[in-house]
CSV table of C-alpha atoms in Angstrom, one decimal:
chain,number,residue,atom,x,y,z
A,221,UNK,CA,-36.5,96.2,159.9
A,222,UNK,CA,-35.9,97.6,163.4
A,223,UNK,CA,-32.2,98.1,164.0
A,224,UNK,CA,-30.5,95.7,166.3
A,225,UNK,CA,-30.6,97.1,169.8
A,226,UNK,CA,-27.5,98.8,170.8
A,227,UNK,CA,-26.7,100.3,174.2
A,228,UNK,CA,-24.6,103.4,173.7
A,229,UNK,CA,-21.8,103.9,176.1
A,230,UNK,CA,-22.0,100.9,178.4
A,231,UNK,CA,-22.6,100.5,181.2
A,232,UNK,CA,-26.0,101.8,182.0
A,233,UNK,CA,-26.2,103.0,185.6
A,234,UNK,CA,-28.1,100.7,187.9
A,235,UNK,CA,-27.2,101.6,191.4
A,236,UNK,CA,-28.4,104.5,193.7
A,237,UNK,CA,-24.8,105.8,194.1
A,238,UNK,CA,-24.4,105.9,190.3
A,239,UNK,CA,-27.6,107.8,189.8
A,240,UNK,CA,-26.7,110.2,192.6
A,241,UNK,CA,-23.3,110.9,191.1
A,242,UNK,CA,-24.7,111.5,187.6
A,243,UNK,CA,-27.3,113.8,189.1
A,244,UNK,CA,-24.6,115.8,190.8
A,245,UNK,CA,-22.6,116.1,187.6
A,246,UNK,CA,-25.8,117.2,185.7
A,247,UNK,CA,-26.5,119.9,188.3
A,248,UNK,CA,-22.9,121.2,187.7
A,249,UNK,CA,-23.1,121.1,183.9
A,250,UNK,CA,-26.4,122.9,183.5
A,251,UNK,CA,-24.7,126.0,185.0
A,252,UNK,CA,-22.0,126.0,182.3
A,253,UNK,CA,-21.7,127.2,178.8
A,254,UNK,CA,-22.9,124.1,176.7
A,255,UNK,CA,-20.5,125.0,173.9
A,256,UNK,CA,-17.6,124.3,176.2
A,257,UNK,CA,-18.8,120.9,177.4
A,258,UNK,CA,-16.4,118.1,176.5
A,259,UNK,CA,-17.6,114.5,177.2
A,260,UNK,CA,-14.0,113.4,177.8
A,261,UNK,CA,-14.0,115.6,180.9
A,262,UNK,CA,-16.8,113.5,182.5
A,263,UNK,CA,-15.9,109.8,182.3
A,264,UNK,CA,-18.6,108.9,184.8
A,265,UNK,CA,-21.3,109.8,182.4
A,266,UNK,CA,-22.0,107.9,179.2
A,267,UNK,CA,-20.7,109.9,176.3
A,268,UNK,CA,-23.9,109.7,174.3
A,269,UNK,CA,-25.8,110.9,177.3
A,270,UNK,CA,-23.6,113.9,177.9
A,271,UNK,CA,-23.8,114.8,174.3
A,272,UNK,CA,-27.6,114.7,174.6
A,273,UNK,CA,-27.4,117.0,177.6
A,274,UNK,CA,-25.3,119.4,175.6
A,275,UNK,CA,-27.9,119.3,172.7
A,276,UNK,CA,-30.7,119.8,175.3
A,277,UNK,CA,-29.0,122.9,176.7
A,278,UNK,CA,-28.3,124.3,173.3
A,279,UNK,CA,-32.0,123.8,172.4
A,280,UNK,CA,-33.0,125.8,175.5
A,281,UNK,CA,-34.8,122.9,177.4
A,282,UNK,CA,-35.6,123.8,181.0
A,283,UNK,CA,-34.2,121.0,183.2
A,284,UNK,CA,-36.7,122.0,186.0
A,285,UNK,CA,-39.8,121.9,183.8
A,286,UNK,CA,-42.5,119.3,184.4
A,287,UNK,CA,-44.6,120.2,181.4
A,288,UNK,CA,-44.7,118.0,178.3
A,289,UNK,CA,-45.2,120.2,175.2
A,290,UNK,CA,-48.3,119.6,173.1
A,291,UNK,CA,-48.4,120.2,169.3
A,292,UNK,CA,-51.6,122.0,168.6
A,293,UNK,CA,-51.4,121.2,164.9
A,294,UNK,CA,-51.1,117.4,165.5
A,295,UNK,CA,-53.4,115.2,163.6
A,296,UNK,CA,-54.0,111.9,165.6
A,297,UNK,CA,-55.0,109.7,162.7
A,298,UNK,CA,-52.1,107.8,161.1
A,299,UNK,CA,-51.5,104.5,159.5
A,300,UNK,CA,-48.8,103.6,162.0
A,301,UNK,CA,-51.1,104.2,165.0
A,302,UNK,CA,-54.0,102.2,163.4
A,303,UNK,CA,-51.8,99.2,162.5
A,304,UNK,CA,-49.9,99.2,165.8
A,305,UNK,CA,-52.9,99.6,168.1
A,306,UNK,CA,-53.6,95.8,168.4
A,307,UNK,CA,-50.0,95.2,169.3
A,308,UNK,CA,-50.1,98.0,171.9
A,309,UNK,CA,-53.2,96.5,173.3
A,310,UNK,CA,-51.4,93.2,173.8
A,311,UNK,CA,-48.5,95.1,175.4
A,312,UNK,CA,-51.0,96.6,177.8
A,313,UNK,CA,-52.1,93.1,178.9
A,314,UNK,CA,-48.5,92.0,179.3
A,315,UNK,CA,-47.6,94.9,181.6
A,316,UNK,CA,-50.9,94.9,183.4
A,317,UNK,CA,-49.3,94.0,186.8
A,318,UNK,CA,-46.0,95.7,186.2
A,319,UNK,CA,-44.8,99.2,187.0
A,320,UNK,CA,-44.4,99.9,183.2
A,321,UNK,CA,-46.0,101.9,180.4
A,322,UNK,CA,-45.5,102.0,176.7
A,323,UNK,CA,-45.5,104.9,174.3
A,324,UNK,CA,-45.7,105.0,170.5
A,325,UNK,CA,-44.8,108.2,168.8
A,326,UNK,CA,-44.6,109.4,165.2
A,327,UNK,CA,-41.5,110.5,163.4
A,328,UNK,CA,-41.6,113.9,165.2
A,329,UNK,CA,-41.8,112.2,168.6
A,330,UNK,CA,-45.4,113.2,169.1
A,331,UNK,CA,-47.5,110.7,171.1
A,332,UNK,CA,-49.8,108.5,169.0
A,333,UNK,CA,-50.9,106.0,171.7
A,334,UNK,CA,-50.0,105.1,175.2
A,335,UNK,CA,-50.6,102.0,177.4
A,336,UNK,CA,-50.2,101.8,181.2
A,337,UNK,CA,-49.9,98.9,183.6
A,338,UNK,CA,-52.2,98.5,186.6
A,339,UNK,CA,-49.6,98.6,189.4
A,340,UNK,CA,-50.0,101.5,191.9
A,341,UNK,CA,-46.8,103.1,190.6
A,342,UNK,CA,-47.7,102.8,187.0
A,343,UNK,CA,-51.2,104.1,187.7
A,344,UNK,CA,-49.7,107.5,188.6
A,345,UNK,CA,-49.1,107.8,184.9
A,346,UNK,CA,-52.8,107.7,184.3
A,347,UNK,CA,-53.0,111.0,186.2
A,348,UNK,CA,-51.0,112.6,183.4
A,349,UNK,CA,-53.1,113.6,180.4
A,350,UNK,CA,-51.4,111.3,178.0
A,351,UNK,CA,-53.2,112.7,175.0
A,352,UNK,CA,-52.0,112.2,171.4
A,353,UNK,CA,-49.8,115.1,170.3
A,354,UNK,CA,-47.6,115.3,173.4
A,355,UNK,CA,-44.0,115.8,172.2
A,356,UNK,CA,-41.1,113.8,173.6
A,357,UNK,CA,-38.5,115.1,171.2
A,358,UNK,CA,-35.0,115.7,172.7
A,359,UNK,CA,-35.1,119.4,171.8
A,360,UNK,CA,-38.5,119.7,173.6
A,361,UNK,CA,-38.0,117.8,176.9
A,362,UNK,CA,-34.3,116.9,176.8
A,363,UNK,CA,-32.6,113.6,177.1
A,364,UNK,CA,-35.0,110.6,177.2
A,365,UNK,CA,-35.2,107.2,175.5
A,366,UNK,CA,-37.6,108.1,172.8
A,367,UNK,CA,-36.1,111.5,172.0
A,368,UNK,CA,-32.5,110.1,171.9
A,369,UNK,CA,-33.6,107.2,169.6
A,370,UNK,CA,-35.1,109.6,167.2
A,371,UNK,CA,-32.2,112.0,167.3
A,372,UNK,CA,-29.5,109.3,167.0
A,373,UNK,CA,-31.5,106.9,164.8
A,374,UNK,CA,-30.6,104.0,167.0
A,375,UNK,CA,-32.0,102.1,169.9
A,376,UNK,CA,-31.5,103.9,173.2
A,377,UNK,CA,-32.0,103.3,177.0
A,378,UNK,CA,-31.8,106.2,179.4
A,379,UNK,CA,-31.8,105.5,183.1
A,380,UNK,CA,-32.6,107.6,186.2
A,381,UNK,CA,-30.7,110.9,186.4
A,382,UNK,CA,-29.4,110.5,182.9
A,383,UNK,CA,-32.7,112.1,181.9
A,384,UNK,CA,-32.2,115.8,181.4
A,385,UNK,CA,-35.3,117.0,183.2
A,386,UNK,CA,-35.0,116.6,187.0
A,387,UNK,CA,-38.5,115.1,187.6
A,388,UNK,CA,-37.8,112.1,185.3
A,389,UNK,CA,-34.8,111.0,187.4
A,390,UNK,CA,-36.8,108.1,188.9
A,391,UNK,CA,-37.5,106.2,185.7
A,392,UNK,CA,-35.8,104.3,182.9
A,393,UNK,CA,-37.0,105.0,179.4
A,394,UNK,CA,-36.2,103.2,176.1
A,395,UNK,CA,-36.6,104.0,172.4
A,396,UNK,CA,-36.6,101.7,169.4
A,397,UNK,CA,-37.2,103.2,166.0
A,398,UNK,CA,-39.9,101.8,163.6
A,399,UNK,CA,-39.2,101.7,159.9
A,400,UNK,CA,-41.5,101.0,157.0
A,401,UNK,CA,-40.3,97.7,155.6
A,402,UNK,CA,-40.9,98.9,152.0
A,403,UNK,CA,-39.6,102.4,151.9
A,404,UNK,CA,-37.1,101.8,154.8
A,405,UNK,CA,-38.1,105.2,156.1
A,406,UNK,CA,-38.2,106.0,159.8
A,407,UNK,CA,-41.9,106.4,160.7
A,408,UNK,CA,-42.0,106.4,164.5
A,409,UNK,CA,-40.5,105.3,167.8
A,410,UNK,CA,-41.7,102.7,170.4
A,411,UNK,CA,-40.8,103.1,174.0
A,412,UNK,CA,-41.4,100.9,177.1
A,413,UNK,CA,-40.6,102.7,180.4
A,414,UNK,CA,-40.5,101.7,184.0
A,415,UNK,CA,-39.2,102.7,187.4
A,416,UNK,CA,-35.4,103.1,187.2
A,417,UNK,CA,-34.7,100.2,189.6
A,418,UNK,CA,-36.6,97.8,187.4
A,419,UNK,CA,-34.9,98.8,184.2
A,420,UNK,CA,-31.8,97.1,182.7
A,421,UNK,CA,-30.1,96.6,179.3
A,422,UNK,CA,-32.2,93.4,178.9
A,423,UNK,CA,-35.2,95.6,178.4
A,424,UNK,CA,-34.1,97.0,175.1
A,425,UNK,CA,-34.1,93.7,173.1
A,426,UNK,CA,-37.7,93.1,174.3
A,427,UNK,CA,-38.8,96.5,173.1
A,428,UNK,CA,-37.0,95.9,169.8
A,429,UNK,CA,-38.9,92.6,169.4
A,430,UNK,CA,-42.2,94.5,169.8
A,431,UNK,CA,-41.0,97.0,167.3
A,432,UNK,CA,-40.3,94.2,164.8
A,433,UNK,CA,-43.9,93.0,165.3
A,434,UNK,CA,-45.2,96.4,164.4
A,435,UNK,CA,-43.0,96.5,161.3
A,436,UNK,CA,-44.3,93.1,160.3
A,437,UNK,CA,-47.8,94.4,160.5
A,438,UNK,CA,-46.9,97.4,158.4
A,439,UNK,CA,-45.6,95.0,155.8
A,440,UNK,CA,-48.6,92.7,156.0
A,441,UNK,CA,-51.1,95.6,155.7
A,442,UNK,CA,-49.9,96.6,152.3
A,443,UNK,CA,-52.5,95.8,149.6
A,444,UNK,CA,-51.3,93.7,146.8
A,445,UNK,CA,-51.3,96.7,144.4
A,446,UNK,CA,-49.1,98.7,146.8
A,447,UNK,CA,-46.7,95.9,147.2
A,448,UNK,CA,-46.3,95.7,143.4
A,449,UNK,CA,-45.8,99.5,143.3
A,450,UNK,CA,-43.1,99.5,146.1
A,451,UNK,CA,-41.3,96.5,144.6
A,452,UNK,CA,-41.0,98.4,141.3
A,453,UNK,CA,-39.9,101.6,143.1
A,454,UNK,CA,-37.2,99.7,145.0
A,455,UNK,CA,-36.0,97.9,141.8
A,456,UNK,CA,-35.8,101.2,140.0
A,457,UNK,CA,-33.7,102.7,142.8
A,458,UNK,CA,-31.3,99.9,142.5
A,459,UNK,CA,-31.0,100.1,138.7
A,460,UNK,CA,-31.1,103.9,138.3
A,461,UNK,CA,-28.6,105.9,140.4
A,462,UNK,CA,-30.4,109.3,139.9
A,463,UNK,CA,-33.5,110.8,141.5
A,464,UNK,CA,-36.5,108.5,141.7
A,465,UNK,CA,-40.0,109.5,142.7
A,466,UNK,CA,-43.0,107.1,143.2
A,467,UNK,CA,-46.6,108.4,143.0
A,468,UNK,CA,-49.9,106.8,143.8
A,469,UNK,CA,-53.3,108.3,144.9
A,470,UNK,CA,-52.2,108.3,148.5
A,471,UNK,CA,-48.3,108.2,148.3
A,472,UNK,CA,-45.5,110.5,147.1
A,473,UNK,CA,-42.2,108.9,148.0
A,474,UNK,CA,-38.7,110.0,147.1
A,475,UNK,CA,-35.2,108.7,147.3
A,476,UNK,CA,-32.3,110.7,148.7
A,477,UNK,CA,-31.2,112.1,145.3
A,478,UNK,CA,-34.6,113.3,144.4
A,479,UNK,CA,-34.9,115.3,147.7
A,480,UNK,CA,-32.1,117.5,146.4
A,481,UNK,CA,-34.1,118.3,143.2
A,482,UNK,CA,-37.8,117.9,144.0
A,483,UNK,CA,-39.8,120.1,146.5
A,484,UNK,CA,-43.3,119.9,147.8
A,485,UNK,CA,-44.4,122.4,145.2
A,486,UNK,CA,-43.4,119.9,142.5
A,487,UNK,CA,-45.8,117.1,143.7
A,488,UNK,CA,-48.8,118.4,141.7
A,489,UNK,CA,-46.7,118.8,138.5
A,490,UNK,CA,-45.3,115.2,138.8
A,491,UNK,CA,-48.7,113.8,139.7
A,492,UNK,CA,-50.3,115.4,136.6
A,493,UNK,CA,-47.5,114.0,134.4
A,494,UNK,CA,-47.9,110.6,135.9
A,495,UNK,CA,-51.7,110.6,135.2
A,496,UNK,CA,-51.1,111.6,131.6
A,497,UNK,CA,-48.6,108.8,131.1
A,498,UNK,CA,-50.9,106.2,132.5
A,499,UNK,CA,-53.8,107.5,130.4
A,500,UNK,CA,-51.6,106.7,127.4
A,501,UNK,CA,-50.5,103.4,129.0
A,502,UNK,CA,-46.9,104.0,127.9
A,503,UNK,CA,-43.8,105.7,129.2
A,504,UNK,CA,-43.0,109.2,128.3
A,505,UNK,CA,-40.1,111.7,128.7
A,506,UNK,CA,-40.6,115.4,129.2
A,507,UNK,CA,-38.6,118.4,130.2
A,508,UNK,CA,-40.0,120.6,132.9
A,509,UNK,CA,-38.9,123.4,135.1
A,510,UNK,CA,-39.1,122.5,138.8
A,511,UNK,CA,-40.0,124.8,141.7
A,512,UNK,CA,-36.2,125.3,142.3
A,513,UNK,CA,-35.9,126.8,138.9
A,514,UNK,CA,-33.9,123.9,137.6
A,515,UNK,CA,-35.0,122.3,134.2
A,516,UNK,CA,-35.0,118.5,134.5
A,517,UNK,CA,-35.6,115.6,132.1
A,518,UNK,CA,-38.4,113.5,133.6
A,519,UNK,CA,-39.0,109.9,132.6
A,520,UNK,CA,-42.4,108.6,133.6
A,521,UNK,CA,-43.3,104.9,133.4
A,522,UNK,CA,-46.7,103.4,134.5
A,523,UNK,CA,-46.5,100.4,136.8
A,524,UNK,CA,-48.6,97.5,135.7
A,525,UNK,CA,-51.1,96.4,138.3
A,526,UNK,CA,-54.2,94.2,138.6
A,527,UNK,CA,-55.5,91.3,136.7
A,528,UNK,CA,-55.4,91.3,133.0
A,529,UNK,CA,-52.5,93.7,132.8
A,530,UNK,CA,-54.6,96.7,133.6
A,531,UNK,CA,-52.8,99.9,134.5
A,532,UNK,CA,-53.8,102.2,137.2
A,533,UNK,CA,-53.6,105.9,136.5
A,534,UNK,CA,-52.5,106.5,140.0
A,535,UNK,CA,-49.5,104.0,140.1
A,536,UNK,CA,-46.4,105.3,138.4
A,537,UNK,CA,-42.8,106.0,139.0
A,538,UNK,CA,-41.0,109.2,137.8
A,539,UNK,CA,-37.3,109.3,137.2
A,540,UNK,CA,-35.7,112.7,137.2
A,541,UNK,CA,-32.3,112.9,135.7
A,542,UNK,CA,-29.6,115.4,136.6
A,543,UNK,CA,-30.7,119.0,135.5
A,544,UNK,CA,-29.9,119.8,132.0
A,545,UNK,CA,-29.4,123.5,132.6
A,546,UNK,CA,-29.8,126.0,135.4
A,547,UNK,CA,-32.6,128.6,135.6
């Protein structure tokens, strides 16, 4: 589920004199060596914000740029975007007369869909080409609600001049991470933004509630067969402390331990072993050399699915034990 909203480094600035002072400090800091920046030297700026400024400087972000980078390799179609769109449409209705707008991004902070209110101030956002593929990652545009939420893996609110880029000093942005309820993996970030004077810490719980709605739809959208598969995968993780991989026609999911052993180049091998096991309708154990050069013992067990105990050749789990010997 979406994590409980946390507001790092309270309080969030809310007065003109606070934003002005933070802006002055930022102008001072961008002239310095970021490696020497110490948050303790600047108590007027929230610690997490200053650390984000530091990361932004180290990433080479231009604080004066007004350009949002676009990922030319971005593919707009995604399960998250499809499932979340009805919720984003309802959000658009809810903010129709407000100076607000909402962004949904993928796990790389690339825009999937955006909704904008109808107020004159919000309509200015319509003049921006909010096309899918625009990147709001911290290392691309600096400190912002969505980018910080993705970087820190927790809910974030950034207000006014806390934003790294100068032209965003008039807004408040938020970020709440979305996780797949089955795999617990981070899949994207939801942000609802507004003019800085309209933002407050009360905004973050509202965004988190919308995020939970998206997660609920992700859960509800799973077909019965997928739910069976994920349930078995999760139970296997709990019982077996080694590497676990789950394979279907459309999925290849891994736990933390398996990421240390299994690379992308191994997916074809494991899928072929899985299909062979399902064709025999019984578990099997084999030894295979992985792309890393490590020889591992792989236990493959089909997952029962469908009426009458039928087994699908696409639905299996593979357990990879610690390597038996090095290459």
